[in-house]
PDB file of C-alpha atoms in Angstrom:
ATOM      1  CA  MET M   8     -28.236 124.464  88.148  1.00  0.00           C
ATOM      2  CA  PRO M   9     -30.313 122.064  90.277  1.00  0.00           C
ATOM      3  CA  ALA M  10     -29.287 121.661  93.899  1.00  0.00           C
ATOM      4  CA  GLY M  11     -27.419 118.487  94.676  1.00  0.00           C
ATOM      5  CA  ALA M  12     -26.817 117.612  91.030  1.00  0.00           C
ATOM      6  CA  PRO M  13     -23.678 119.561  90.059  1.00  0.00           C
ATOM      7  CA  GLY M  14     -20.114 119.255  91.135  1.00  0.00           C
ATOM      8  CA  SER M  15     -18.235 116.430  92.813  1.00  0.00           C
ATOM      9  CA  PRO M  16     -18.915 114.341  95.943  1.00  0.00           C
ATOM     10  CA  PRO M  17     -18.326 116.381  99.132  1.00  0.00           C
ATOM     11  CA  ALA M  18     -15.147 114.509 100.086  1.00  0.00           C
ATOM     12  CA  GLN M  19     -13.462 115.642  96.878  1.00  0.00           C
ATOM     13  CA  VAL M  20     -13.899 119.306  97.802  1.00  0.00           C
ATOM     14  CA  GLY M  21     -12.949 118.963 101.463  1.00  0.00           C
ATOM     15  CA  LEU M  22     -16.437 118.809 102.978  1.00  0.00           C
ATOM     16  CA  PRO M  23     -17.568 116.226 105.556  1.00  0.00           C
ATOM     17  CA  THR M  24     -19.728 113.371 104.312  1.00  0.00           C
ATOM     18  CA  SER M  25     -22.624 111.509 105.874  1.00  0.00           C
ATOM     19  CA  THR M  26     -24.322 108.208 105.141  1.00  0.00           C
ATOM     20  CA  ARG M  27     -27.696 109.974 105.453  1.00  0.00           C
ATOM     21  CA  ARG M  28     -27.243 112.167 102.346  1.00  0.00           C
ATOM     22  CA  ARG M  29     -30.204 112.117  99.964  1.00  0.00           C
ATOM     23  CA  VAL M  30     -28.202 113.433  96.984  1.00  0.00           C
ATOM     24  CA  ALA M  31     -24.923 112.247  95.508  1.00  0.00           C
ATOM     25  CA  GLY M  32     -23.619 115.713  94.681  1.00  0.00           C
ATOM     26  CA  LEU M  33     -23.278 118.908  96.665  1.00  0.00           C
ATOM     27  CA  ARG M  34     -26.176 120.415  98.575  1.00  0.00           C
ATOM     28  CA  ARG M  35     -27.240 123.980  97.834  1.00  0.00           C
ATOM     29  CA  GLU M  36     -25.813 125.297 101.113  1.00  0.00           C
ATOM     30  CA  GLU M  37     -22.500 123.499 100.463  1.00  0.00           C
ATOM     31  CA  VAL M  38     -22.118 125.144  97.072  1.00  0.00           C
ATOM     32  CA  ALA M  39     -22.848 128.506  98.711  1.00  0.00           C
ATOM     33  CA  VAL M  40     -20.141 127.915 101.327  1.00  0.00           C
ATOM     34  CA  LEU M  41     -17.570 126.959  98.688  1.00  0.00           C
ATOM     35  CA  ALA M  42     -18.482 130.006  96.583  1.00  0.00           C
ATOM     36  CA  GLY M  43     -18.374 132.363  99.568  1.00  0.00           C
ATOM     37  CA  VAL M  44     -21.984 133.539  99.241  1.00  0.00           C
ATOM     38  CA  SER M  45     -25.130 133.112 101.323  1.00  0.00           C
ATOM     39  CA  THR M  46     -27.495 130.214 100.704  1.00  0.00           C
ATOM     40  CA  GLU M  47     -30.294 132.718  99.971  1.00  0.00           C
ATOM     41  CA  TRP M  48     -28.163 134.459  97.369  1.00  0.00           C
ATOM     42  CA  TYR M  49     -27.196 131.176  95.708  1.00  0.00           C
ATOM     43  CA  THR M  50     -30.857 130.115  95.654  1.00  0.00           C
ATOM     44  CA  ARG M  51     -31.673 133.280  93.703  1.00  0.00           C
ATOM     45  CA  LEU M  52     -28.860 132.448  91.289  1.00  0.00           C
ATOM     46  CA  GLU M  53     -30.294 128.965  90.740  1.00  0.00           C
ATOM     47  CA  LYS M  54     -33.643 130.535  89.863  1.00  0.00           C
ATOM     48  CA  GLY M  55     -32.039 132.598  87.112  1.00  0.00           C
ATOM     49  CA  HIS M  56     -31.555 135.928  88.894  1.00  0.00           C
ATOM     50  CA  ILE M  57     -28.086 136.274  87.449  1.00  0.00           C
ATOM     51  CA  GLY M  58     -28.046 139.761  85.917  1.00  0.00           C
ATOM     52  CA  GLY M  59     -25.619 142.136  87.614  1.00  0.00           C
ATOM     53  CA  VAL M  60     -23.623 139.379  89.322  1.00  0.00           C
ATOM     54  CA  SER M  61     -19.913 140.178  89.350  1.00  0.00           C
ATOM     55  CA  GLU M  62     -17.437 138.047  87.439  1.00  0.00           C
ATOM     56  CA  ASP M  63     -15.591 137.282  90.682  1.00  0.00           C
ATOM     57  CA  VAL M  64     -18.712 135.735  92.190  1.00  0.00           C
ATOM     58  CA  LEU M  65     -19.491 133.817  89.006  1.00  0.00           C
ATOM     59  CA  ASP M  66     -15.938 132.523  88.964  1.00  0.00           C
ATOM     60  CA  ALA M  67     -16.306 131.374  92.577  1.00  0.00           C
ATOM     61  CA  VAL M  68     -19.561 129.575  91.759  1.00  0.00           C
ATOM     62  CA  ALA M  69     -17.975 127.938  88.701  1.00  0.00           C
ATOM     63  CA  ARG M  70     -15.077 126.686  90.820  1.00  0.00           C
ATOM     64  CA  ALA M  71     -17.420 125.444  93.547  1.00  0.00           C
ATOM     65  CA  LEU M  72     -19.464 123.502  91.003  1.00  0.00           C
ATOM     66  CA  ARG M  73     -16.311 122.332  89.220  1.00  0.00           C
ATOM     67  CA  LEU M  74     -17.745 123.392  85.875  1.00  0.00           C
ATOM     68  CA  ASP M  75     -15.803 122.438  82.770  1.00  0.00           C
ATOM     69  CA  ASP M  76     -14.727 125.094  80.256  1.00  0.00           C
ATOM     70  CA  ASP M  77     -17.927 124.900  78.213  1.00  0.00           C
ATOM     71  CA  GLU M  78     -20.179 125.055  81.277  1.00  0.00           C
ATOM     72  CA  ARG M  79     -18.205 127.970  82.709  1.00  0.00           C
ATOM     73  CA  THR M  80     -18.458 129.889  79.438  1.00  0.00           C
ATOM     74  CA  TYR M  81     -22.185 129.180  79.339  1.00  0.00           C
ATOM     75  CA  LEU M  82     -22.623 130.570  82.873  1.00  0.00           C
ATOM     76  CA  PHE M  83     -20.805 133.794  81.961  1.00  0.00           C
ATOM     77  CA  ASP M  84     -22.775 134.064  78.701  1.00  0.00           C
ATOM     78  CA  LEU M  85     -26.029 133.812  80.645  1.00  0.00           C
ATOM     79  CA  ALA M  86     -24.912 136.544  83.009  1.00  0.00           C
ATOM     80  CA  ARG M  87     -23.946 138.835  80.127  1.00  0.00           C
ATOM     81  CA  SER M  88     -27.202 138.268  78.278  1.00  0.00           C
ATOM     82  CA  SER M  89     -29.260 138.904  81.454  1.00  0.00           C
ATOM     83  CA  ARG M  90     -28.069 142.483  81.751  1.00  0.00           C
ATOM     84  CA  PRO M  91     -30.889 144.932  80.999  1.00  0.00           C
ATOM     85  CA  ALA M  92     -29.330 146.593  77.933  1.00  0.00           C
ATOM     86  CA  SER M  93     -31.557 144.757  75.457  1.00  0.00           C
ATOM     87  CA  ARG M  94     -34.043 142.034  76.268  1.00  0.00           C
ATOM     88  CA  THR M  95     -36.201 142.366  73.167  1.00  0.00           C
ATOM     89  CA  PRO M  96     -35.929 139.371  70.828  1.00  0.00           C
ATOM     90  CA  SER M  97     -34.443 140.379  67.496  1.00  0.00           C
ATOM     91  CA  ARG M  98     -33.787 138.609  64.241  1.00  0.00           C
ATOM     92  CA  ARG M  99     -30.013 138.469  64.064  1.00  0.00           C
ATOM     93  CA  LYS M 100     -28.780 139.192  60.558  1.00  0.00           C
ATOM     94  CA  ASP M 101     -26.959 136.280  58.986  1.00  0.00           C
ATOM     95  CA  VAL M 102     -23.333 136.945  58.170  1.00  0.00           C
ATOM     96  CA  GLU M 103     -22.467 135.986  54.603  1.00  0.00           C
ATOM     97  CA  VAL M 104     -19.453 133.725  54.238  1.00  0.00           C
ATOM     98  CA  PRO M 105     -16.743 135.741  52.434  1.00  0.00           C
ATOM     99  CA  PRO M 106     -15.544 134.426  49.030  1.00  0.00           C
ATOM    100  CA  ARG M 107     -12.087 133.797  50.481  1.00  0.00           C
ATOM    101  CA  VAL M 108     -13.583 131.256  52.877  1.00  0.00           C
ATOM    102  CA  GLN M 109     -15.341 129.446  50.026  1.00  0.00           C
ATOM    103  CA  TRP M 110     -12.080 129.432  48.064  1.00  0.00           C
ATOM    104  CA  MET M 111     -10.366 127.858  51.055  1.00  0.00           C
ATOM    105  CA  LEU M 112     -13.063 125.194  51.317  1.00  0.00           C
ATOM    106  CA  ASP M 113     -12.861 124.393  47.611  1.00  0.00           C
ATOM    107  CA  SER M 114      -9.083 123.989  47.832  1.00  0.00           C
ATOM    108  CA  MET M 115      -9.535 121.241  50.446  1.00  0.00           C
ATOM    109  CA  THR M 116     -10.138 118.256  48.173  1.00  0.00           C
ATOM    110  CA  GLU M 117      -9.409 115.277  50.433  1.00  0.00           C
ATOM    111  CA  PRO M 118     -11.214 116.145  53.663  1.00  0.00           C
ATOM    112  CA  SER M 119     -14.859 117.061  53.877  1.00  0.00           C
ATOM    113  CA  ALA M 120     -15.047 120.671  55.078  1.00  0.00           C
ATOM    114  CA  PHE M 121     -18.009 122.902  55.818  1.00  0.00           C
ATOM    115  CA  VAL M 122     -18.965 125.972  57.843  1.00  0.00           C
ATOM    116  CA  ARG M 123     -21.714 125.791  60.465  1.00  0.00           C
ATOM    117  CA  ASN M 124     -23.245 128.745  62.277  1.00  0.00           C
ATOM    118  CA  GLY M 125     -24.466 128.783  65.879  1.00  0.00           C
ATOM    119  CA  ARG M 126     -27.986 127.751  64.880  1.00  0.00           C
ATOM    120  CA  THR M 127     -26.415 124.661  63.199  1.00  0.00           C
ATOM    121  CA  ASP M 128     -27.163 125.863  59.654  1.00  0.00           C
ATOM    122  CA  ILE M 129     -24.591 124.575  57.166  1.00  0.00           C
ATOM    123  CA  VAL M 130     -23.811 127.818  55.348  1.00  0.00           C
ATOM    124  CA  ALA M 131     -20.884 126.781  53.107  1.00  0.00           C
ATOM    125  CA  GLY M 132     -18.972 123.668  52.156  1.00  0.00           C
ATOM    126  CA  ASN M 133     -16.742 121.971  49.642  1.00  0.00           C
ATOM    127  CA  PRO M 134     -18.003 119.408  47.085  1.00  0.00           C
ATOM    128  CA  LEU M 135     -17.028 116.470  49.308  1.00  0.00           C
ATOM    129  CA  ALA M 136     -19.052 117.910  52.207  1.00  0.00           C
ATOM    130  CA  ARG M 137     -22.107 118.098  49.979  1.00  0.00           C
ATOM    131  CA  ALA M 138     -21.532 114.497  48.872  1.00  0.00           C
ATOM    132  CA  LEU M 139     -20.833 113.235  52.393  1.00  0.00           C
ATOM    133  CA  LEU M 140     -23.855 115.016  53.856  1.00  0.00           C
ATOM    134  CA  ALA M 141     -26.099 114.253  50.867  1.00  0.00           C
ATOM    135  CA  PRO M 142     -28.930 112.923  53.066  1.00  0.00           C
ATOM    136  CA  MET M 143     -29.058 116.338  54.791  1.00  0.00           C
ATOM    137  CA  PHE M 144     -28.977 118.291  51.531  1.00  0.00           C
ATOM    138  CA  HIS M 145     -31.761 116.097  50.099  1.00  0.00           C
ATOM    139  CA  SER M 146     -33.877 116.253  53.246  1.00  0.00           C
ATOM    140  CA  ALA M 147     -37.241 117.998  53.423  1.00  0.00           C
ATOM    141  CA  THR M 148     -35.818 119.889  56.424  1.00  0.00           C
ATOM    142  CA  ILE M 149     -33.596 122.214  54.325  1.00  0.00           C
ATOM    143  CA  ASP M 150     -34.471 125.913  54.346  1.00  0.00           C
ATOM    144  CA  ARG M 151     -35.699 127.955  51.398  1.00  0.00           C
ATOM    145  CA  ARG M 152     -32.086 128.658  50.401  1.00  0.00           C
ATOM    146  CA  GLY M 153     -31.346 124.949  50.194  1.00  0.00           C
ATOM    147  CA  ARG M 154     -29.235 124.957  53.375  1.00  0.00           C
ATOM    148  CA  PRO M 155     -29.398 121.997  55.734  1.00  0.00           C
ATOM    149  CA  ASN M 156     -29.854 122.593  59.432  1.00  0.00           C
ATOM    150  CA  LEU M 157     -28.161 119.935  61.524  1.00  0.00           C
ATOM    151  CA  ALA M 158     -30.668 120.146  64.394  1.00  0.00           C
ATOM    152  CA  ARG M 159     -33.726 119.955  62.141  1.00  0.00           C
ATOM    153  CA  TYR M 160     -32.269 116.985  60.276  1.00  0.00           C
ATOM    154  CA  VAL M 161     -31.255 115.099  63.417  1.00  0.00           C
ATOM    155  CA  PHE M 162     -34.579 115.521  65.205  1.00  0.00           C
ATOM    156  CA  LEU M 163     -37.155 115.910  62.429  1.00  0.00           C
ATOM    157  CA  ASP M 164     -35.963 113.605  59.610  1.00  0.00           C
ATOM    158  CA  PRO M 165     -36.514 109.896  60.373  1.00  0.00           C
ATOM    159  CA  GLY M 166     -33.623 109.068  58.020  1.00  0.00           C
ATOM    160  CA  ALA M 167     -31.177 110.619  60.488  1.00  0.00           C
ATOM    161  CA  HIS M 168     -31.448 107.506  62.665  1.00  0.00           C
ATOM    162  CA  ASP M 169     -30.017 105.473  59.773  1.00  0.00           C
ATOM    163  CA  PHE M 170     -27.408 108.027  58.672  1.00  0.00           C
ATOM    164  CA  PHE M 171     -25.929 108.549  62.151  1.00  0.00           C
ATOM    165  CA  VAL M 172     -24.883 105.162  63.502  1.00  0.00           C
ATOM    166  CA  ASP M 173     -24.591 106.704  66.988  1.00  0.00           C
ATOM    167  CA  TRP M 174     -27.807 108.710  66.742  1.00  0.00           C
ATOM    168  CA  ASP M 175     -28.170 109.116  70.514  1.00  0.00           C
ATOM    169  CA  ALA M 176     -24.731 110.745  70.740  1.00  0.00           C
ATOM    170  CA  ALA M 177     -25.497 112.959  67.727  1.00  0.00           C
ATOM    171  CA  GLY M 178     -28.810 114.050  69.258  1.00  0.00           C
ATOM    172  CA  ALA M 179     -27.276 114.843  72.644  1.00  0.00           C
ATOM    173  CA  ALA M 180     -24.420 116.827  71.092  1.00  0.00           C
ATOM    174  CA  THR M 181     -26.734 118.766  68.775  1.00  0.00           C
ATOM    175  CA  ALA M 182     -29.069 119.779  71.614  1.00  0.00           C
ATOM    176  CA  ALA M 183     -26.057 120.793  73.723  1.00  0.00           C
ATOM    177  CA  LEU M 184     -24.697 122.953  70.878  1.00  0.00           C
ATOM    178  CA  LEU M 185     -28.045 124.750  70.626  1.00  0.00           C
ATOM    179  CA  ARG M 186     -28.217 125.179  74.412  1.00  0.00           C
ATOM    180  CA  ALA M 187     -24.800 126.878  74.337  1.00  0.00           C
ATOM    181  CA  GLU M 188     -25.923 129.183  71.531  1.00  0.00           C
ATOM    182  CA  VAL M 189     -29.031 130.173  73.503  1.00  0.00           C
ATOM    183  CA  GLY M 190     -26.696 131.163  76.327  1.00  0.00           C
ATOM    184  CA  ARG M 191     -24.736 133.387  73.945  1.00  0.00           C
ATOM    185  CA  GLU M 192     -27.715 134.847  72.091  1.00  0.00           C
ATOM    186  CA  PRO M 193     -30.934 134.365  74.117  1.00  0.00           C
ATOM    187  CA  HIS M 194     -32.668 137.232  72.312  1.00  0.00           C
ATOM    188  CA  ASP M 195     -32.119 135.835  68.788  1.00  0.00           C
ATOM    189  CA  ARG M 196     -35.664 135.378  67.498  1.00  0.00           C
ATOM    190  CA  ALA M 197     -34.733 132.871  64.772  1.00  0.00           C
ATOM    191  CA  LEU M 198     -32.873 130.747  67.305  1.00  0.00           C
ATOM    192  CA  ARG M 199     -35.814 130.794  69.703  1.00  0.00           C
ATOM    193  CA  GLU M 200     -38.158 129.864  66.860  1.00  0.00           C
ATOM    194  CA  LEU M 201     -35.899 126.923  65.967  1.00  0.00           C
ATOM    195  CA  VAL M 202     -35.838 125.657  69.553  1.00  0.00           C
ATOM    196  CA  GLY M 203     -39.617 126.098  69.803  1.00  0.00           C
ATOM    197  CA  GLU M 204     -40.156 124.192  66.555  1.00  0.00           C
ATOM    198  CA  LEU M 205     -37.971 121.306  67.689  1.00  0.00           C
ATOM    199  CA  ALA M 206     -39.570 121.203  71.133  1.00  0.00           C
ATOM    200  CA  ALA M 207     -43.045 121.124  69.607  1.00  0.00           C
ATOM    201  CA  LEU M 208     -42.318 118.433  67.022  1.00  0.00           C
ATOM    202  CA  SER M 209     -39.713 116.177  68.613  1.00  0.00           C
ATOM    203  CA  PRO M 210     -40.121 114.398  71.959  1.00  0.00           C
ATOM    204  CA  GLU M 211     -36.511 113.259  71.556  1.00  0.00           C
ATOM    205  CA  PHE M 212     -35.351 116.868  71.416  1.00  0.00           C
ATOM    206  CA  ARG M 213     -37.455 117.802  74.453  1.00  0.00           C
ATOM    207  CA  SER M 214     -35.905 115.055  76.555  1.00  0.00           C
ATOM    208  CA  ARG M 215     -32.392 116.245  75.694  1.00  0.00           C
ATOM    209  CA  TRP M 216     -33.192 119.950  76.021  1.00  0.00           C
ATOM    210  CA  VAL M 217     -34.285 119.658  79.638  1.00  0.00           C
ATOM    211  CA  ALA M 218     -30.913 118.083  80.511  1.00  0.00           C
ATOM    212  CA  HIS M 219     -29.348 121.567  80.132  1.00  0.00           C
ATOM    213  CA  ASP M 220     -26.113 120.111  78.741  1.00  0.00           C
ATOM    214  CA  VAL M 221     -23.911 122.605  76.886  1.00  0.00           C
ATOM    215  CA  LEU M 222     -21.267 122.131  74.209  1.00  0.00           C
ATOM    216  CA  MET M 223     -19.249 124.953  72.657  1.00  0.00           C
ATOM    217  CA  ARG M 224     -17.337 123.013  70.033  1.00  0.00           C
ATOM    218  CA  HIS M 225     -17.560 119.515  68.789  1.00  0.00           C
ATOM    219  CA  ASP M 226     -14.799 117.043  67.919  1.00  0.00           C
ATOM    220  CA  GLY M 227     -14.271 113.318  68.037  1.00  0.00           C
ATOM    221  CA  VAL M 228     -15.283 110.326  65.934  1.00  0.00           C
ATOM    222  CA  LYS M 229     -18.416 110.125  63.825  1.00  0.00           C
ATOM    223  CA  ARG M 230     -19.798 106.892  62.402  1.00  0.00           C
ATOM    224  CA  LEU M 231     -22.021 107.327  59.354  1.00  0.00           C
ATOM    225  CA  GLN M 232     -23.948 104.920  57.160  1.00  0.00           C
ATOM    226  CA  HIS M 233     -23.704 106.638  53.779  1.00  0.00           C
ATOM    227  CA  PRO M 234     -26.298 105.616  51.173  1.00  0.00           C
ATOM    228  CA  ASP M 235     -23.681 105.377  48.382  1.00  0.00           C
ATOM    229  CA  VAL M 236     -20.418 104.168  49.936  1.00  0.00           C
ATOM    230  CA  GLY M 237     -21.586 102.438  53.107  1.00  0.00           C
ATOM    231  CA  HIS M 238     -20.097 102.581  56.598  1.00  0.00           C
ATOM    232  CA  LEU M 239     -17.665 105.402  57.417  1.00  0.00           C
ATOM    233  CA  ASP M 240     -15.622 105.882  60.591  1.00  0.00           C
ATOM    234  CA  LEU M 241     -14.502 109.517  60.445  1.00  0.00           C
ATOM    235  CA  THR M 242     -12.569 111.837  62.707  1.00  0.00           C
ATOM    236  CA  PHE M 243     -13.925 115.357  62.875  1.00  0.00           C
ATOM    237  CA  GLN M 244     -12.593 118.611  64.269  1.00  0.00           C
ATOM    238  CA  SER M 245     -14.362 121.897  64.906  1.00  0.00           C
ATOM    239  CA  LEU M 246     -12.343 125.123  64.590  1.00  0.00           C
ATOM    240  CA  ASP M 247     -13.432 128.679  65.354  1.00  0.00           C
ATOM    241  CA  LEU M 248     -13.850 130.727  62.181  1.00  0.00           C
ATOM    242  CA  PRO M 249     -13.645 134.474  62.917  1.00  0.00           C
ATOM    243  CA  LEU M 250     -16.218 136.443  60.923  1.00  0.00           C
ATOM    244  CA  PRO M 251     -17.626 139.970  61.393  1.00  0.00           C
ATOM    245  CA  GLY M 252     -20.223 140.637  64.060  1.00  0.00           C
ATOM    246  CA  ARG M 253     -21.331 138.450  66.959  1.00  0.00           C
ATOM    247  CA  ALA M 254     -22.195 135.435  64.836  1.00  0.00           C
ATOM    248  CA  VAL M 255     -20.479 132.207  65.830  1.00  0.00           C
ATOM    249  CA  HIS M 256     -19.159 130.080  62.975  1.00  0.00           C
ATOM    250  CA  ASP M 257     -17.226 126.828  63.101  1.00  0.00           C
ATOM    251  CA  LEU M 258     -15.151 125.213  60.381  1.00  0.00           C
ATOM    252  CA  ILE M 259     -15.846 121.462  60.561  1.00  0.00           C
ATOM    253  CA  ILE M 260     -13.393 119.043  58.951  1.00  0.00           C
ATOM    254  CA  TYR M 261     -14.044 115.317  58.501  1.00  0.00           C
ATOM    255  CA  THR M 262     -11.162 112.966  57.703  1.00  0.00           C
ATOM    256  CA  ALA M 263     -10.557 109.207  57.762  1.00  0.00           C
ATOM    257  CA  GLU M 264      -7.658 107.348  59.331  1.00  0.00           C
ATOM    258  CA  PRO M 265      -5.031 106.562  56.669  1.00  0.00           C
ATOM    259  CA  GLY M 266      -4.967 102.984  55.439  1.00  0.00           C
ATOM    260  CA  THR M 267      -8.508 102.161  56.502  1.00  0.00           C
ATOM    261  CA  ALA M 268     -11.550 101.103  54.502  1.00  0.00           C
ATOM    262  CA  SER M 269     -13.165 104.386  55.511  1.00  0.00           C
ATOM    263  CA  GLU M 270     -10.332 106.305  53.828  1.00  0.00           C
ATOM    264  CA  ASP M 271     -10.874 104.345  50.609  1.00  0.00           C
ATOM    265  CA  ARG M 272     -14.611 105.014  50.720  1.00  0.00           C
ATOM    266  CA  LEU M 273     -14.113 108.710  51.457  1.00  0.00           C
ATOM    267  CA  LYS M 274     -11.680 108.997  48.530  1.00  0.00           C
ATOM    268  CA  LEU M 275     -14.231 107.276  46.282  1.00  0.00           C
ATOM    269  CA  LEU M 276     -16.853 109.771  47.404  1.00  0.00           C
ATOM    270  CA  ALA M 277     -14.415 112.642  46.767  1.00  0.00           C
ATOM    271  CA  SER M 278     -13.781 111.339  43.250  1.00  0.00           C
ATOM    272  CA  TRP M 279     -17.496 111.205  42.528  1.00  0.00           C
ATOM    273  CA  ALA M 280     -17.965 114.704  43.945  1.00  0.00           C
ATOM    274  CA  ALA M 281     -15.130 116.127  41.794  1.00  0.00           C
ATOM    275  CA  THR M 282     -16.564 114.442  38.703  1.00  0.00           C
ATOM    276  CA  SER M 283     -19.990 115.926  39.415  1.00  0.00           C
ATOM    277  CA  VAL M 284     -18.482 119.426  39.770  1.00  0.00           C
ATOM    278  CA  ARG M 285     -16.638 119.121  36.448  1.00  0.00           C
ATOM    279  CA  ALA M 286     -19.754 117.818  34.719  1.00  0.00           C
ATOM    280  CA  ALA M 287     -21.766 120.763  36.015  1.00  0.00           C
ATOM    281  CA  GLN M 288     -19.329 123.361  34.633  1.00  0.00           C
ATOM    282  CA  PRO M 289     -20.048 124.751  31.147  1.00  0.00           C
ATOM    283  CA  PRO M 290     -17.717 123.730  28.290  1.00  0.00           C
ATOM    284  CA  GLY M 291     -14.501 125.744  28.194  1.00  0.00           C
ATOM    285  CA  ASP M 292     -14.774 126.595  31.899  1.00  0.00           C
ATOM    286  CA  LEU M 293     -13.223 123.509  33.464  1.00  0.00           C
ATOM    287  CA  LEU M 294     -10.564 125.628  35.164  1.00  0.00           C
ATOM    288  CA  GLY M 295     -13.147 127.809  36.841  1.00  0.00           C
ATOM    289  CA  PRO M 296     -13.926 131.515  36.367  1.00  0.00           C
ATOM    290  CA  GLY M 297     -10.889 133.693  35.854  1.00  0.00           C
ATOM    291  CA  ARG M 298      -8.501 130.712  35.747  1.00  0.00           C
ATOM    292  CA  ARG M 299      -7.234 130.303  32.218  1.00  0.00           C
ATOM    293  CA  PRO M 300      -4.072 128.384  31.253  1.00  0.00           C
TER     294      PRO M 300
END
């Protein structure tokens, strides 16, 4: 939280303005006044001494800085994780996606649907998701279980610049998603290793990481250049998927606007994906296990 950078111009929060200001945003002492704390105390907060701070004070700081919902959640996550209960990095156990979730994904034949964890691993998906995200699944950045990692693909696979038409937006959003996850789970060793790997290998990641932007969930429009069906303008929505434990999982759904060329191309891709699934099933098992006429 750098001084002078956050929040709105002073006039918007009822503070006097001056033509001699060196920063466009609020000064450190102005934020302290709005939050009802001393400048010395707020300076300590800026330096990361956040453990033990009450929620009332954090709420006052969030209001003074005019943080959005994601930034406010990130601030509270940092405060929670700074408490001295456990500061030793640990390897958080992955939560397996229950069969019922995979059944749900498989039943969604028209949209592309997949599940992403907080480290941006794609841990489950339907056939159309695998077809739509084929460049990720075929990338050298997949893990030993064959799972793509969105952050590794975006920042470490040169092909990502061709696949994502708006690569800059994809890179910024991906770094912000990881920043939010670090706020939730700063002691997750695998997450820290991922961030360290990206920082060491990708100057583009480093430049976005130092911006300290946070994003809790991701929705909007994605433009892709698919190697098989060409240009796709897709709408995507991220939904919370409750699973056991602390792990954060999102259900991501990609659809195309009805009546557009992108819808036709997505349907073509879905048809190819369904054909590939049927071809991969053994004879006599076209209905799937346990599903006999």
